[in-house]
Amino acid sequence: MNIEQKNVSPEHILFEAPRDKAFITGSEAVAEAVKRANIDMSIAYPITPQSESMHLIGDLYAQGYIKDYYRAENEFAVMAAVHGASLGGGRVFTATSGPGTLRAAEMFPVWAGSRQPIVCGFMCRGISLPPSIQPENIEMTFLLDSGMLMFHAENAQDFFDMILKGYAIAEKPDVHLPVGVFVDGFFTTHTREIVMLPPEDIRLSPYDPKCSPVPAFDMETPPMRVVRDPLLNKSNFISYAANASWHQEILAAAERSKKYINHYMNGLIEVDNPKAKILIAASGTAVAQSREAIRDLQAEGIDVGLIKVKSIRPFPEKEIQAATENAEIIIVPEFNAGGWLAREIKASLDHNSRVISAPRIFGGMPMPKELIVNEVKHAIKKRA
Amino acid sequence: MNIEQKNVSPEHILFEAPRDKAFITGSEAVAEAVKRANIDMSIAYPITPQSESMHLIGDLYAQGYIKDYYRAENEFAVMAAVHGASLGGGRVFTATSGPGTLRAAEMFPVWAGSRQPIVCGFMCRGISLPPSIQPENIEMTFLLDSGMLMFHAENAQDFFDMILKGYAIAEKPDVHLPVGVFVDGFFTTHTREIVMLPPEDIRLSPYDPKCSPVPAFDMETPPMRVVRDPLLNKSNFISYAANASWHQEILAAAERSKKYINHYMNGLIEVDNPKAKILIAASGTAVAQSREAIRDLQAEGIDVGLIKVKSIRPFPEKEIQAATENAEIIIVPEFNAGGWLAREIKASLDHNSRVISAPRIFGGMPMPKELIVNEVKHAIKKRA
Amino acid sequence: MSNRIITPVKEFEDLLPQEYKDLVADGPFFAEKGVDDLGTFKEIMEQHPHCAGCGEALGMRLVLAGLPTPQDTLIIGTPGCSFFGLAQTALNYSNTAFGNQNAVASGLKRMLQIRYPDKHKDVVVMVGDGGIADIGLDYTLHSWFRKEKITTIMLDNEVYGNTGGQESGMSKEGKVLNMAPTGKKFPKIPVFELAKTSGCCYVAKVTIASPKKIGKVIRRAILIAREIGPTYVQLFTPCPTNLKFAPDQTLKVAKEAEKDYYPFEEFISDDAAAYLAKVEQAKGDGKS
Amino acid sequence: MSNRIITPVKEFEDLLPQEYKDLVADGPFFAEKGVDDLGTFKEIMEQHPHCAGCGEALGMRLVLAGLPTPQDTLIIGTPGCSFFGLAQTALNYSNTAFGNQNAVASGLKRMLQIRYPDKHKDVVVMVGDGGIADIGLDYTLHSWFRKEKITTIMLDNEVYGNTGGQESGMSKEGKVLNMAPTGKKFPKIPVFELAKTSGCCYVAKVTIASPKKIGKVIRRAILIAREIGPTYVQLFTPCPTNLKFAPDQTLKVAKEAEKDYYPFEEFISDDAAAYLAKVEQAKGDGKS
Amino acid sequence: MISNIDIRMAGLGGQGVVTAAHILGTAVVSAGKHSAVNPFFGAEKRLAPAESYVRMADRPVYDRGEILYPDLIMIFAPEVITMGKSYTMPFYSGLKEKGLVMINSDEPILSEKEQAGLDKLGATLFYIPATKLAMEFAGTELATNMTMLGALCGLVDLVEIDTVIEAVAQRFSGKSKFVASGTTAVLDESIKSKYAKVSLLIEKNTTAITKAYEYTKKLNQSK
Amino acid sequence: MISNIDIRMAGLGGQGVVTAAHILGTAVVSAGKHSAVNPFFGAEKRLAPAESYVRMADRPVYDRGEILYPDLIMIFAPEVITMGKSYTMPFYSGLKEKGLVMINSDEPILSEKEQAGLDKLGATLFYIPATKLAMEFAGTELATNMTMLGALCGLVDLVEIDTVIEAVAQRFSGKSKFVASGTTAVLDESIKSKYAKVSLLIEKNTTAITKAYEYTKKLNQSK
Amino acid sequence: MMGVRVAEDKCIGCKICIYACPEPNVIKLTDSKKVTIECIKCKSCLLCVSACPKKALTKDEA
Amino acid sequence: MMGVRVAEDKCIGCKICIYACPEPNVIKLTDSKKVTIECIKCKSCLLCVSACPKKALTKDEA
Ligand SMILES: Cc1ncc(C[n+]2csc(CCOP(=O)(O)OP(=O)(O)O)c2C)c(N)n1
Ligand SMILES: Cc1ncc(C[n+]2csc(CCOP(=O)(O)OP(=O)(O)O)c2C)c(N)n1
Ligand code: SF4
Ligand code: SF4
Ligand code: SF4
Ligand code: SF4
Ligand code: SF4
Ligand code: SF4
Ligand SMILES: [Mg+2]
Ligand SMILES: [Mg+2]
């Protein structure tokens, strides 16, 4: 570590510290966030387009910013080891992509079930066959009920901020849930763009395992056996109820996280031009592409507003309901074949025939603004 | 094999052959289906509550009904080996549950991407922590965008039939997609009930690998290299387009499967008492429990209808829209914490404030009919 | 864990369950206890739902008695019958996904080294044969390749006990079991040999018919893991229920296996042997 | 595959691409070819996007030339650089999820035995070191334990080539790589030794600096897999791009490794040796 | 004949509660009625708590899972009550008003509190020396589930005893494998090892059932 | 000075198209404008096709990914066109009307059909002997990306050449690791091995850029 | 149904039964070097009975 | 930029270059036992050049 870092509050690092302009990739933004996150340990496994981030985090380890780091044998091992490390009472980070996410799928609900404030980056990409390493966020649909909080970053700036905010939110004693910060791989990881960074010489205060609803796994609390009978394998209503209430508490913790998301992320959604009758609702890179489309549409005199969905879990049902009160057309452009965001939005809105689930881009394609523009015009024509 | 089996059409085995009453568990129903499915190979890995089914299938192998069978090293290996076996041009079956489903999650989209008519049983159970082996169908939410067809069986009879129907549908050349047949574990696998079975001495005709959109992997077709450049790792619009259209074709194949689902399964949904203003929409065991509740409600003079959702993928959007045209209240009871079925239904319906996502049961609990009855009464009161 | 943490505050002592007070008064936390002392101290495992005559339960009981420093021992488990007893044990015990144990233990051990650089926190993996040799083999071997300082203990009952008697990679060749209806087609997986090849510094094979050996072996395995590198103990713990012998035959089955194909074996790397000589001399150990 | 299948119908011959016609006229499908014949027949791999000087590409080229019966050979791959060349090869090639290759091959081989009981369908796994020794180790070893009749070939470039130069379990100790910023902390995984312990009937280690040996070894591995059991070939195929040497140094690097730490080694089980003696005598093989 | 009834059977792992439920359900179905039977949803361990549930009706039974509100509770081992070897405590919780309780014991074992609980519900309680009868007529306590079944049929008019005996023969005839969760099947099968031949097993079980049936039939009449 | 422009750079893996784009974007941003730069989204292999994309504007750039409709196309190696080593065929597809094309070649290499395609778009075409200039002034063909950049700045008024030179220094100063996909970074870094010292590398690159800049400046003026 | 009886006169306190019992805290050694058995936790597996070299233990049939 | 030139007079047809080339179907042996190189598929890695014992191969600088 070539610089001495001062421990500061999330508020300081996020809201108060001055920021400087950097021209970096999303992968570098991840490393910049981790550098300031006071991580104890990180565990890596390569996969495109995540690898660069975890290389850089390896460098941070070599430089002394992180206390331990290694390459594991696969993603399931990574997520299991990160789980073990977090059990041990420290702050951890890791990241993966597409097939890696699915390879480790079983562990994410375990993190949530263990109430671990792990932050994980997901650099989304294609899965399945034919093989594709290109952008697609289909993997997010697999995690919607994993119990994790899920944030979707629009760009490198968001990615940087949401990782730090992720720890701030995840570690609140009344939240204590894992956070997945998702980006559209390549579009964000591999694009070099302007990112405003706070100084390098501050970092988050260390994680305090005592401020947790579940004690650290370190034999430093009285190790009573907890139950007369283990919860598992019992047709036992007490065990059923314990299990159910534990899961209910996970859902409740996600609800409680909303106040912190509002505080740190300035809302679960962000609305531009809320009075427009036509809205585009999107998350991730689709937001960026929508901004370009809206610029063109406004230039043509077509009034279109934007809902940027930042938090996918908890899902901003109420917020989107409020923001779409006057909307007549809601276009939902997405980078996946399933259309999961449109599904979520439709499920949140009464009168959801207003929702148009298009354009839906997958297979690695970019989403030219022209496509969105056309979709909007088409919708207007159809309505007229 | 102590009996000689005659190869017959799915139509014969499903619609024409006489049936006899058996009093068996859901696990036994699986084996009865497999016995008549003319399976070439099956690969097993134990997990509660699936194991009994795969034990029985092992016995079928020992008796000569199946040509090869082994226990693999874990579920990812099972699903990969079944994928390999199916590549080789034969008919395969396997099954798993909860954590096993998640362990192998990556392979299901691969089956779909490879256009393999694999049928897999999912005996759903709890995942995550605290550990639970008890009923819960949360794992289904992880597979909604896997590309598989997904059927949800209400009871052992459905389980038996849907496996055979699964092959009939999956193997149609214009479908050729994997089929997941889901049941609520224990409730179906471990309950002994009346199942009507066709005779043992008939079975489906063998799988014909030539009637497939993708040739068998056996070096019996001219092995030209297919592309100048491999599809992967290319910023190549041809490759993007190929990938996207391949996935679109998977979605299209699922659409095309509807006509076969209608034919073999008598519709993607089944509606009782469609004119009722109050409907219960459910899938799996929640349907059975709803039937009990409706019996009680009708006895009290409350007119309640039932939508049984049999096909989860393709999702019967249009069918549910039509069936709920007159409904004022739609109760969706579920065995999972996420409420994925209610989400799907809400996303399908305009005016979805009619949909009530309750009771939602998880942690292993049963769903007493009284809970559903109360939910209905509560909804009536609120509306009044 | 410092003793202060478990010592009841006088004023509240009467509120604590008897079991807890027994553990403090007669348990192995304050005064060091070993397998030899069984029957004279309060064991840290209590009333578990294992089958009557379960070899695995006996094995775990003996292992737990052999822990050199239970107050700083963390057990990583995995689904399998062992869950039942270990969940009933007054130690930190974690059990998440099947087979992930050595990966979890790797992360945990390293984090505890960060958080407690001056203390030995013994991370002990204790799970079934299926968990180690089948679904978890990759994680097991890689933790050994990486030289993680953890002790791995296989409770080898030669079957998947918890899920109802299926073939495991450690089942004997020819054995007819669930999912092996025509008998197992390949021999027991040579995990003992793999451990030697894969970087374990101490490897031992023992059965529940030799309780004192278990005590000694466990102690060695844990001490070596503290300083030298990964260690592995393979413990034969037959399952009466699924191997279908009477519950009172468990020790007989173990004894016969010991004679027949499960002899006591021990492998110690040179650096581990040197270290062991040092600590055992200091402690007056190793003579038993 | 019967030759009839690839023989062009006269009337349509002119519609076929030249490459296809070359394969029929001069390829290894009709007339048996070997590594010795390279340069005089149409190889089944064509123009691939591997880096200039890629050792893996060379390795695959030599392996493919050594296949005893390409017309009935199925290649199971996995993500990794090998994908590029193998996807450009006129054989059935499948590549799905990373590391699953030996599980896929197990299912495939068994199904082909069911469908073609009277024919040898050679199922050959050809993938990178990471795919075998890291993420796929469990599946690799278990296919060996189960005695699946498949040949596993590791293209060992001692790095994750395809994802940009990360540490692999097969990287050399001390090597600084991506994700190993302070150097690798443990030696190459002893897959060769594990293969011997785990049931492989034939195990060989060879480098691309010995092309004729590759031909011989591949032939042996595949023939033995047909009749006796699993076989494993570990092929050193250095990666100039990620090990950061000049593309024209690939063979020099291989030659030095051969002298230094990658000597030719061969292990043959007794039954495999007996079988081999029989077939090589019959064929007049094995003298080269 | 009673038509609609929900029965909870509680015992220890290896006592055959699952087999008992299976046999009863089979008998009911072969008598032309409807039934659904399931065990508790967990892994059984030898001598750990075990339960099973039988629903029977003259119309289709859709309901499944643990029976929360049984009409009838059968306790296969006194330890269920005396040592708390039960998933449901107190053992009669959920019992419907005027319900019926059968306990395998030679002598009263209920605490005052428990007895008061039953009294409040207006429940009828029977002690059945089922293990004693099993030892006497089948030569093994593993036939306790048979005597409990026989006793049930003597007490309540659910199904003809002959139909039950037929179901027993079917259960052990070996025509089909007994399928139950986890180790349950193994434990419930262990009775087979007590007899050299299946025919002997069926014969002994039949005797045990019949004797227990007669025992409670008398008891019932005398009440 | 031109404000809003989208550039596509196409070359072979190892030629430094990603580095070139990086440097250009950095210069643009340090000049106070906006830019977003990305490579093609695939794994680069030495001498296989490689592309990168630079967007620049005087207002925020949100758009990202492959540029489908470039204003300007830079071809770093003739093989991109002559041997089809390209992901986009024909190489100018998507080029906007009146767009600009720069080809690294000493001599015309376009087929008639290609030339006609360009003519139809009203495109302007420049051949730049970039490799030759690189060999001459930096002593290695690995500096071709530098001469292409210099040439670009001479042809089009995008950003001051000094700002570009500063960006080069920043890129190679070693203050931060160069981050690019897969093997791209390795390949793009290989130029470093050509020089004993970073300072020499920067110096040589600066010369190469400047010379190429001057070369096209003249060319442009003469047109 | 559950439990094991100790014949105090036969017991020599060798503890073999203690090492044989799968249940923790069931068989204990008294100060007089005899064993006692806490029957409420005993599962009647009879491993102790089989193991005792002195035949000091028998199943409690009560 | 790409390609290798064969000095026919030096080539003895030993095929070492053929075994050294990572590209399939690039170097071929002619009937006169010399090699020819299909330069359009050559990647100029120069492995053949380094491998040739007769120095019969050189990089084509054209
Ligand atoms: C991913 C996954 N697959 C399968 C299971 C089911 N499962 C739980 S324990 C077990 C077998 C345990 O066998 P073993 O490890 O030998 O332990 P034992 O019960 O014999 O002590 C299995 C297959 C699971 N929990 N998770
Ligand atoms: C589950 C999963 N994790 C990670 C990856 C990314 N991945 C693809 S290839 C590869 C490394 C390949 O290394 P190796 O097997 O040594 O082959 P090489 O490229 O060196 O030939 C990785 C990590 C993936 N495709 N899937
Ligand atoms: S099933 Fe076997 S291992 Fe499991 S508790 Fe019972 S006896 Fe022990
Ligand atoms: S990265 Fe290495 S292994 Fe991969 S193609 Fe390039 S040289 Fe070959
Ligand atoms: S084994 Fe027998 S003699 Fe020894 S202590 Fe136990 S009861 Fe006493
Ligand atoms: S019978 Fe079994 S459980 Fe009871 S004391 Fe003896 S060994 Fe222990
Ligand atoms: S290696 Fe040299 S001499 Fe030998 S064939 Fe090639 S070019 Fe000719
Ligand atoms: S330079 Fe390389 S690619 Fe070209 S012919 Fe020689 S070995 Fe082959
Ligand atoms: Mg086991
Ligand atoms: Mg490699």
PDB file of N, CA and C in Angstrom, chain E residues 129-141 204 207-208 211:
ATOM      1  N   PRO E 129     -52.494 -53.086  24.491  1.00  0.00           N
ATOM      2  CA  PRO E 129     -51.188 -53.710  24.730  1.00  0.00           C
ATOM      3  C   PRO E 129     -50.630 -54.243  23.408  1.00  0.00           C
ATOM      4  N   ALA E 130     -50.402 -53.365  22.494  1.00  0.00           N
ATOM      5  CA  ALA E 130     -50.132 -53.791  21.124  1.00  0.00           C
ATOM      6  C   ALA E 130     -48.804 -54.536  21.005  1.00  0.00           C
ATOM      7  N   THR E 131     -47.804 -54.077  21.721  1.00  0.00           N
ATOM      8  CA  THR E 131     -46.516 -54.758  21.648  1.00  0.00           C
ATOM      9  C   THR E 131     -46.621 -56.144  22.285  1.00  0.00           C
ATOM     10  N   LYS E 132     -47.333 -56.186  23.379  1.00  0.00           N
ATOM     11  CA  LYS E 132     -47.532 -57.478  24.046  1.00  0.00           C
ATOM     12  C   LYS E 132     -48.230 -58.456  23.102  1.00  0.00           C
ATOM     13  N   LEU E 133     -49.268 -57.984  22.451  1.00  0.00           N
ATOM     14  CA  LEU E 133     -49.995 -58.837  21.516  1.00  0.00           C
ATOM     15  C   LEU E 133     -49.095 -59.261  20.353  1.00  0.00           C
ATOM     16  N   ALA E 134     -48.243 -58.328  19.926  1.00  0.00           N
ATOM     17  CA  ALA E 134     -47.336 -58.614  18.803  1.00  0.00           C
ATOM     18  C   ALA E 134     -46.353 -59.708  19.200  1.00  0.00           C
ATOM     19  N   MET E 135     -45.795 -59.572  20.398  1.00  0.00           N
ATOM     20  CA  MET E 135     -44.854 -60.576  20.876  1.00  0.00           C
ATOM     21  C   MET E 135     -45.551 -61.937  20.973  1.00  0.00           C
ATOM     22  N   GLU E 136     -46.728 -61.869  21.496  1.00  0.00           N
ATOM     23  CA  GLU E 136     -47.440 -63.107  21.748  1.00  0.00           C
ATOM     24  C   GLU E 136     -47.819 -63.824  20.458  1.00  0.00           C
ATOM     25  N   PHE E 137     -48.324 -63.090  19.485  1.00  0.00           N
ATOM     26  CA  PHE E 137     -48.889 -63.764  18.303  1.00  0.00           C
ATOM     27  C   PHE E 137     -47.990 -63.743  17.074  1.00  0.00           C
ATOM     28  N   ALA E 138     -47.033 -62.818  17.056  1.00  0.00           N
ATOM     29  CA  ALA E 138     -46.143 -62.795  15.882  1.00  0.00           C
ATOM     30  C   ALA E 138     -44.708 -63.073  16.299  1.00  0.00           C
ATOM     31  N   GLY E 139     -44.490 -63.107  17.584  1.00  0.00           N
ATOM     32  CA  GLY E 139     -43.158 -63.454  18.062  1.00  0.00           C
ATOM     33  C   GLY E 139     -42.143 -62.339  17.949  1.00  0.00           C
ATOM     34  N   THR E 140     -42.569 -61.141  17.597  1.00  0.00           N
ATOM     35  CA  THR E 140     -41.623 -60.016  17.525  1.00  0.00           C
ATOM     36  C   THR E 140     -42.352 -58.707  17.794  1.00  0.00           C
ATOM     37  N   GLU E 141     -41.685 -57.814  18.483  1.00  0.00           N
ATOM     38  CA  GLU E 141     -42.321 -56.524  18.748  1.00  0.00           C
ATOM     39  C   GLU E 141     -42.423 -55.700  17.458  1.00  0.00           C
ATOM     40  N   LYS E 204     -48.074 -64.856  10.245  1.00  0.00           N
ATOM     41  CA  LYS E 204     -47.939 -64.362  11.624  1.00  0.00           C
ATOM     42  C   LYS E 204     -48.597 -63.000  11.779  1.00  0.00           C
ATOM     43  N   THR E 207     -52.300 -63.354  11.942  1.00  0.00           N
ATOM     44  CA  THR E 207     -52.726 -63.775  13.271  1.00  0.00           C
ATOM     45  C   THR E 207     -52.710 -62.598  14.231  1.00  0.00           C
ATOM     46  N   ALA E 208     -51.632 -61.864  14.209  1.00  0.00           N
ATOM     47  CA  ALA E 208     -51.494 -60.738  15.136  1.00  0.00           C
ATOM     48  C   ALA E 208     -52.614 -59.734  14.937  1.00  0.00           C
ATOM     49  N   LYS E 211     -55.955 -61.187  16.133  1.00  0.00           N
ATOM     50  CA  LYS E 211     -56.071 -61.253  17.595  1.00  0.00           C
ATOM     51  C   LYS E 211     -56.294 -59.862  18.181  1.00  0.00           C
TER      52      LYS E 211
END
